[in-house]
Amino acid sequence: MTTLQPDGTIAYFSMEYGLENGMNTYNGGLGILAGDVVRGFADLDVDAVGLTLLNDRGLGHQYIDEYGTQHIEPAPWPVEEFCEPLDATVEMTIGDETVTIGAWRYDVESEHGGTVPVIMLDTDREENPHWIRELTRRVYAPGKDDRFKLAVYLVLGIGGVRMLDELGYDVSTYHMNEGHASFLTLELLSRNDLDADAVREQCVFTTHTPVAAAHDEYPIELLNELLDDELISMYTVRQYSPRGKIHTTRLALNLSRYVNGVAKRHQEVSREMFPEHAEKIDAITNGAHVPTWVGDEMAEVFDEHMRNWRRFPTKLQHATLIDDQPLWEAHQAQKRDLIDYVEDRQGVELDEDVLTLGFARRAVPYKRAPLLFEDVDRLREVIARSGDVQVVYAGKAFPGDPRGREIIEQIYGYADELEDEITITYLENYDMEMGLALTSGVDVWLNNPRRPREASGTSGMKAAFNGVPQFSTIDGWWVEGHIEGETGWSIGPEPHSPREERMTDAKETLVDSTALYDTLENDVLPTYYDDREKWVDIMRNAIAFNGSRYHARRMMEEYLADAYDA
Ligand SMILES: *Cc1c(COP(=O)(O)O)cnc(C)c1O
């Protein structure tokens, strides 16, 4: 089907995968992206296979008590309902243990393309010691020590390569989605008589981490304890991860033929972080999978105007031809669906005629969920002058992360404080279904990370597919996707402007919150309440300019041309 079909199978390794709502096998954007990548492979009928861990206890279900305190409980999902058990097993050595690894298969099927299997590794077998059985159970092993986490990565990388071999895949490219999978290079070095060039020929690496301190690194002695010395010597490992640490990103950078960041801005930041690899670091801006992330009512309107838009989402550019009324009505219908959803879940009543902001992201400090409330009095003035808003939040803090939990408590605090003025609700247990309900049902998608921390972001793309404009700091994909007042709005200065470069951390929050209030008061609210025609233009532009471009098919065509064809 595609002229770019590579020889051999592409194996896409990722610690987490957002496959289906019932499978609690992801933590956030990285996993959702991995899901959209394999959905993109399936649409293009590319010979590919996904590889991950079973993660059968999930990340956890989020409960929030009346004080806004998050509680996470393990949320096992029914593996047999989604996956087929495979007979194959492989063995590897971890420390003194011989570990047996089994596997399950989940099929990603495309309506108009092919099927791509995702192989999920499982160490929970009777023959394994207790701690080994736990390795593939919870996403990112919350509460476990570094030794345990390294063992998990070894299973993913080394066990993964062996399992694909055992299952008979003829892999031509191993694609590491983030550094967690980078130990697969050690297995490949061993198989190729330590010929690093031969390994590079087979490896592609996508980095997602724009902050130096956030790259995974561990004491090298820990790896020494766990790594099978018959496989590879620590002397060799140190050549590819120097400086006395095992640094998963450097290992992948050193042993890949092609590396990319996930947006243009992220490419720049990655090149600054790893100057010795600058030439090799390319950019492929993320895209979200259109058929997965368009609400039902909007899909009906698209069906009437753009044949085959699911298969060729570039056609969303013809959204310019959709009339105001059907577009607005489809949006309002999706908004009512969201209002019902929120009432069912949270017992909170939202108003169909009030501008609704949506904000759903992992609760981590750099995403700054409470930025809207930085100056509550100013916010009150904005509303008094320009019209009401209501806000829907969602997002999990990583289990055991006190700073993430505090963010949710803060939002709860503001919801109480502003109870009589603004309806603010925090939905429990953000998942894929909720992601779709929110990005397709709010009026404006709010995003205000500290820059340059948002490598790309994809939820704003889902919003664009649904004609929901984004209101965001100019970071990640928004550097490319934003046309002021046309596809959405910016918050704060342009990247590389003298103003941006001078900002200290505290200043950034002040500058951004002020910009947020100004734009909300002078542009967003007046357009929404007083110029509906202009508003619907912006909705249409979000679909036509951003939806037609920031989709998984375009992303996968770029991977096929730039990464796999190399
Ligand atoms: C889309 C999505 C994400 C990723 O969105 P970002 O914009 O990258 O934060 C995370 N979680 C869920 C459930 C999603 O649907």
PDB file of N, CA and C in Angstrom, residues 51 84-93 98-105 119-128 155 158-168 187 191:
ATOM      1  N   LEU A  51       6.403  -3.892  21.135  1.00  0.00           N
ATOM      2  CA  LEU A  51       6.949  -4.714  22.211  1.00  0.00           C
ATOM      3  C   LEU A  51       6.868  -3.924  23.504  1.00  0.00           C
ATOM      4  N   GLU A  84      -4.115 -12.579  23.766  1.00  0.00           N
ATOM      5  CA  GLU A  84      -4.018 -14.015  23.552  1.00  0.00           C
ATOM      6  C   GLU A  84      -2.691 -14.489  24.166  1.00  0.00           C
ATOM      7  N   PRO A  85      -2.734 -15.564  24.976  1.00  0.00           N
ATOM      8  CA  PRO A  85      -1.469 -16.056  25.536  1.00  0.00           C
ATOM      9  C   PRO A  85      -0.643 -16.748  24.453  1.00  0.00           C
ATOM     10  N   LEU A  86       0.649 -16.556  24.481  1.00  0.00           N
ATOM     11  CA  LEU A  86       1.519 -17.222  23.500  1.00  0.00           C
ATOM     12  C   LEU A  86       2.287 -18.337  24.213  1.00  0.00           C
ATOM     13  N   ASP A  87       2.608 -19.392  23.482  1.00  0.00           N
ATOM     14  CA  ASP A  87       3.349 -20.512  24.082  1.00  0.00           C
ATOM     15  C   ASP A  87       4.824 -20.218  24.293  1.00  0.00           C
ATOM     16  N   ALA A  88       5.326 -19.288  23.506  1.00  0.00           N
ATOM     17  CA  ALA A  88       6.774 -19.059  23.504  1.00  0.00           C
ATOM     18  C   ALA A  88       7.279 -18.606  24.867  1.00  0.00           C
ATOM     19  N   THR A  89       8.459 -19.076  25.239  1.00  0.00           N
ATOM     20  CA  THR A  89       9.160 -18.512  26.392  1.00  0.00           C
ATOM     21  C   THR A  89      10.619 -18.294  26.006  1.00  0.00           C
ATOM     22  N   VAL A  90      11.235 -17.321  26.681  1.00  0.00           N
ATOM     23  CA  VAL A  90      12.682 -17.138  26.522  1.00  0.00           C
ATOM     24  C   VAL A  90      13.286 -17.019  27.916  1.00  0.00           C
ATOM     25  N   GLU A  91      14.599 -17.202  27.988  1.00  0.00           N
ATOM     26  CA  GLU A  91      15.278 -17.074  29.276  1.00  0.00           C
ATOM     27  C   GLU A  91      16.329 -15.988  29.212  1.00  0.00           C
ATOM     28  N   MET A  92      16.578 -15.399  30.361  1.00  0.00           N
ATOM     29  CA  MET A  92      17.717 -14.483  30.472  1.00  0.00           C
ATOM     30  C   MET A  92      18.228 -14.543  31.901  1.00  0.00           C
ATOM     31  N   THR A  93      19.416 -14.007  32.117  1.00  0.00           N
ATOM     32  CA  THR A  93      19.987 -13.996  33.462  1.00  0.00           C
ATOM     33  C   THR A  93      19.889 -12.583  34.020  1.00  0.00           C
ATOM     34  N   THR A  98      18.071 -17.158  36.924  1.00  0.00           N
ATOM     35  CA  THR A  98      17.681 -17.438  35.553  1.00  0.00           C
ATOM     36  C   THR A  98      16.194 -17.123  35.460  1.00  0.00           C
ATOM     37  N   VAL A  99      15.867 -16.245  34.558  1.00  0.00           N
ATOM     38  CA  VAL A  99      14.495 -15.729  34.485  1.00  0.00           C
ATOM     39  C   VAL A  99      13.811 -16.276  33.235  1.00  0.00           C
ATOM     40  N   THR A 100      12.600 -16.779  33.421  1.00  0.00           N
ATOM     41  CA  THR A 100      11.822 -17.231  32.267  1.00  0.00           C
ATOM     42  C   THR A 100      10.772 -16.170  31.950  1.00  0.00           C
ATOM     43  N   ILE A 101      10.681 -15.826  30.679  1.00  0.00           N
ATOM     44  CA  ILE A 101       9.740 -14.773  30.267  1.00  0.00           C
ATOM     45  C   ILE A 101       8.726 -15.364  29.291  1.00  0.00           C
ATOM     46  N   GLY A 102       7.469 -15.145  29.592  1.00  0.00           N
ATOM     47  CA  GLY A 102       6.398 -15.544  28.679  1.00  0.00           C
ATOM     48  C   GLY A 102       5.873 -14.318  27.945  1.00  0.00           C
ATOM     49  N   ALA A 103       4.838 -14.511  27.124  1.00  0.00           N
ATOM     50  CA  ALA A 103       4.331 -13.358  26.364  1.00  0.00           C
ATOM     51  C   ALA A 103       2.854 -13.499  26.029  1.00  0.00           C
ATOM     52  N   TRP A 104       2.227 -12.369  25.814  1.00  0.00           N
ATOM     53  CA  TRP A 104       0.843 -12.252  25.370  1.00  0.00           C
ATOM     54  C   TRP A 104       0.845 -11.419  24.101  1.00  0.00           C
ATOM     55  N   ARG A 105      -0.230 -11.595  23.346  1.00  0.00           N
ATOM     56  CA  ARG A 105      -0.300 -10.831  22.105  1.00  0.00           C
ATOM     57  C   ARG A 105      -1.612 -10.043  22.070  1.00  0.00           C
ATOM     58  N   ILE A 119       3.395  -7.348  21.364  1.00  0.00           N
ATOM     59  CA  ILE A 119       3.821  -8.465  22.209  1.00  0.00           C
ATOM     60  C   ILE A 119       4.108  -7.909  23.599  1.00  0.00           C
ATOM     61  N   MET A 120       3.503  -8.551  24.608  1.00  0.00           N
ATOM     62  CA  MET A 120       3.621  -8.050  25.976  1.00  0.00           C
ATOM     63  C   MET A 120       4.310  -9.107  26.847  1.00  0.00           C
ATOM     64  N   LEU A 121       5.461  -8.745  27.400  1.00  0.00           N
ATOM     65  CA  LEU A 121       6.274  -9.708  28.147  1.00  0.00           C
ATOM     66  C   LEU A 121       5.732  -9.897  29.556  1.00  0.00           C
ATOM     67  N   ASP A 122       5.854 -11.120  30.044  1.00  0.00           N
ATOM     68  CA  ASP A 122       5.267 -11.485  31.335  1.00  0.00           C
ATOM     69  C   ASP A 122       6.252 -12.343  32.127  1.00  0.00           C
ATOM     70  N   THR A 123       6.727 -11.833  33.259  1.00  0.00           N
ATOM     71  CA  THR A 123       7.636 -12.630  34.107  1.00  0.00           C
ATOM     72  C   THR A 123       6.898 -13.291  35.267  1.00  0.00           C
ATOM     73  N   ASP A 124       5.578 -13.098  35.340  1.00  0.00           N
ATOM     74  CA  ASP A 124       4.817 -13.645  36.467  1.00  0.00           C
ATOM     75  C   ASP A 124       4.558 -15.140  36.220  1.00  0.00           C
ATOM     76  N   ARG A 125       5.591 -15.945  36.450  1.00  0.00           N
ATOM     77  CA  ARG A 125       5.516 -17.381  36.173  1.00  0.00           C
ATOM     78  C   ARG A 125       6.035 -18.138  37.377  1.00  0.00           C
ATOM     79  N   GLU A 126       5.443 -19.310  37.605  1.00  0.00           N
ATOM     80  CA  GLU A 126       5.784 -20.085  38.806  1.00  0.00           C
ATOM     81  C   GLU A 126       7.272 -20.365  38.959  1.00  0.00           C
ATOM     82  N   GLU A 127       7.949 -20.590  37.834  1.00  0.00           N
ATOM     83  CA  GLU A 127       9.360 -20.966  37.944  1.00  0.00           C
ATOM     84  C   GLU A 127      10.260 -19.805  38.359  1.00  0.00           C
ATOM     85  N   ASN A 128       9.724 -18.565  38.361  1.00  0.00           N
ATOM     86  CA  ASN A 128      10.562 -17.411  38.714  1.00  0.00           C
ATOM     87  C   ASN A 128      10.469 -17.081  40.201  1.00  0.00           C
ATOM     88  N   VAL A 155      14.636  -6.606  31.278  1.00  0.00           N
ATOM     89  CA  VAL A 155      13.629  -7.522  30.722  1.00  0.00           C
ATOM     90  C   VAL A 155      13.087  -6.946  29.411  1.00  0.00           C
ATOM     91  N   ILE A 158      16.458  -6.741  26.687  1.00  0.00           N
ATOM     92  CA  ILE A 158      17.101  -8.018  26.331  1.00  0.00           C
ATOM     93  C   ILE A 158      16.048  -9.104  26.118  1.00  0.00           C
ATOM     94  N   GLY A 159      15.115  -9.189  27.081  1.00  0.00           N
ATOM     95  CA  GLY A 159      14.030 -10.178  26.936  1.00  0.00           C
ATOM     96  C   GLY A 159      13.213  -9.906  25.679  1.00  0.00           C
ATOM     97  N   GLY A 160      13.023  -8.621  25.366  1.00  0.00           N
ATOM     98  CA  GLY A 160      12.214  -8.247  24.205  1.00  0.00           C
ATOM     99  C   GLY A 160      12.823  -8.715  22.894  1.00  0.00           C
ATOM    100  N   VAL A 161      14.126  -8.466  22.730  1.00  0.00           N
ATOM    101  CA  VAL A 161      14.800  -8.895  21.498  1.00  0.00           C
ATOM    102  C   VAL A 161      14.712 -10.425  21.373  1.00  0.00           C
ATOM    103  N   ARG A 162      14.953 -11.111  22.481  1.00  0.00           N
ATOM    104  CA  ARG A 162      14.933 -12.579  22.436  1.00  0.00           C
ATOM    105  C   ARG A 162      13.546 -13.106  22.111  1.00  0.00           C
ATOM    106  N   MET A 163      12.534 -12.450  22.686  1.00  0.00           N
ATOM    107  CA  MET A 163      11.166 -12.928  22.445  1.00  0.00           C
ATOM    108  C   MET A 163      10.771 -12.745  20.970  1.00  0.00           C
ATOM    109  N   LEU A 164      11.107 -11.611  20.395  1.00  0.00           N
ATOM    110  CA  LEU A 164      10.755 -11.401  18.985  1.00  0.00           C
ATOM    111  C   LEU A 164      11.448 -12.430  18.099  1.00  0.00           C
ATOM    112  N   ASP A 165      12.679 -12.754  18.470  1.00  0.00           N
ATOM    113  CA  ASP A 165      13.434 -13.779  17.768  1.00  0.00           C
ATOM    114  C   ASP A 165      12.728 -15.137  17.879  1.00  0.00           C
ATOM    115  N   GLU A 166      12.367 -15.459  19.099  1.00  0.00           N
ATOM    116  CA  GLU A 166      11.695 -16.736  19.374  1.00  0.00           C
ATOM    117  C   GLU A 166      10.377 -16.837  18.597  1.00  0.00           C
ATOM    118  N   LEU A 167       9.702 -15.707  18.453  1.00  0.00           N
ATOM    119  CA  LEU A 167       8.414 -15.717  17.737  1.00  0.00           C
ATOM    120  C   LEU A 167       8.598 -15.673  16.222  1.00  0.00           C
ATOM    121  N   GLY A 168       9.844 -15.595  15.775  1.00  0.00           N
ATOM    122  CA  GLY A 168      10.110 -15.694  14.341  1.00  0.00           C
ATOM    123  C   GLY A 168      10.073 -14.386  13.575  1.00  0.00           C
ATOM    124  N   GLU A 187      22.104  -6.562  23.975  1.00  0.00           N
ATOM    125  CA  GLU A 187      21.831  -7.856  23.349  1.00  0.00           C
ATOM    126  C   GLU A 187      22.307  -7.840  21.884  1.00  0.00           C
ATOM    127  N   ARG A 191      25.241 -10.040  19.951  1.00  0.00           N
ATOM    128  CA  ARG A 191      24.956 -10.849  18.756  1.00  0.00           C
ATOM    129  C   ARG A 191      25.816 -10.465  17.562  1.00  0.00           C
TER     130      ARG A 191
END
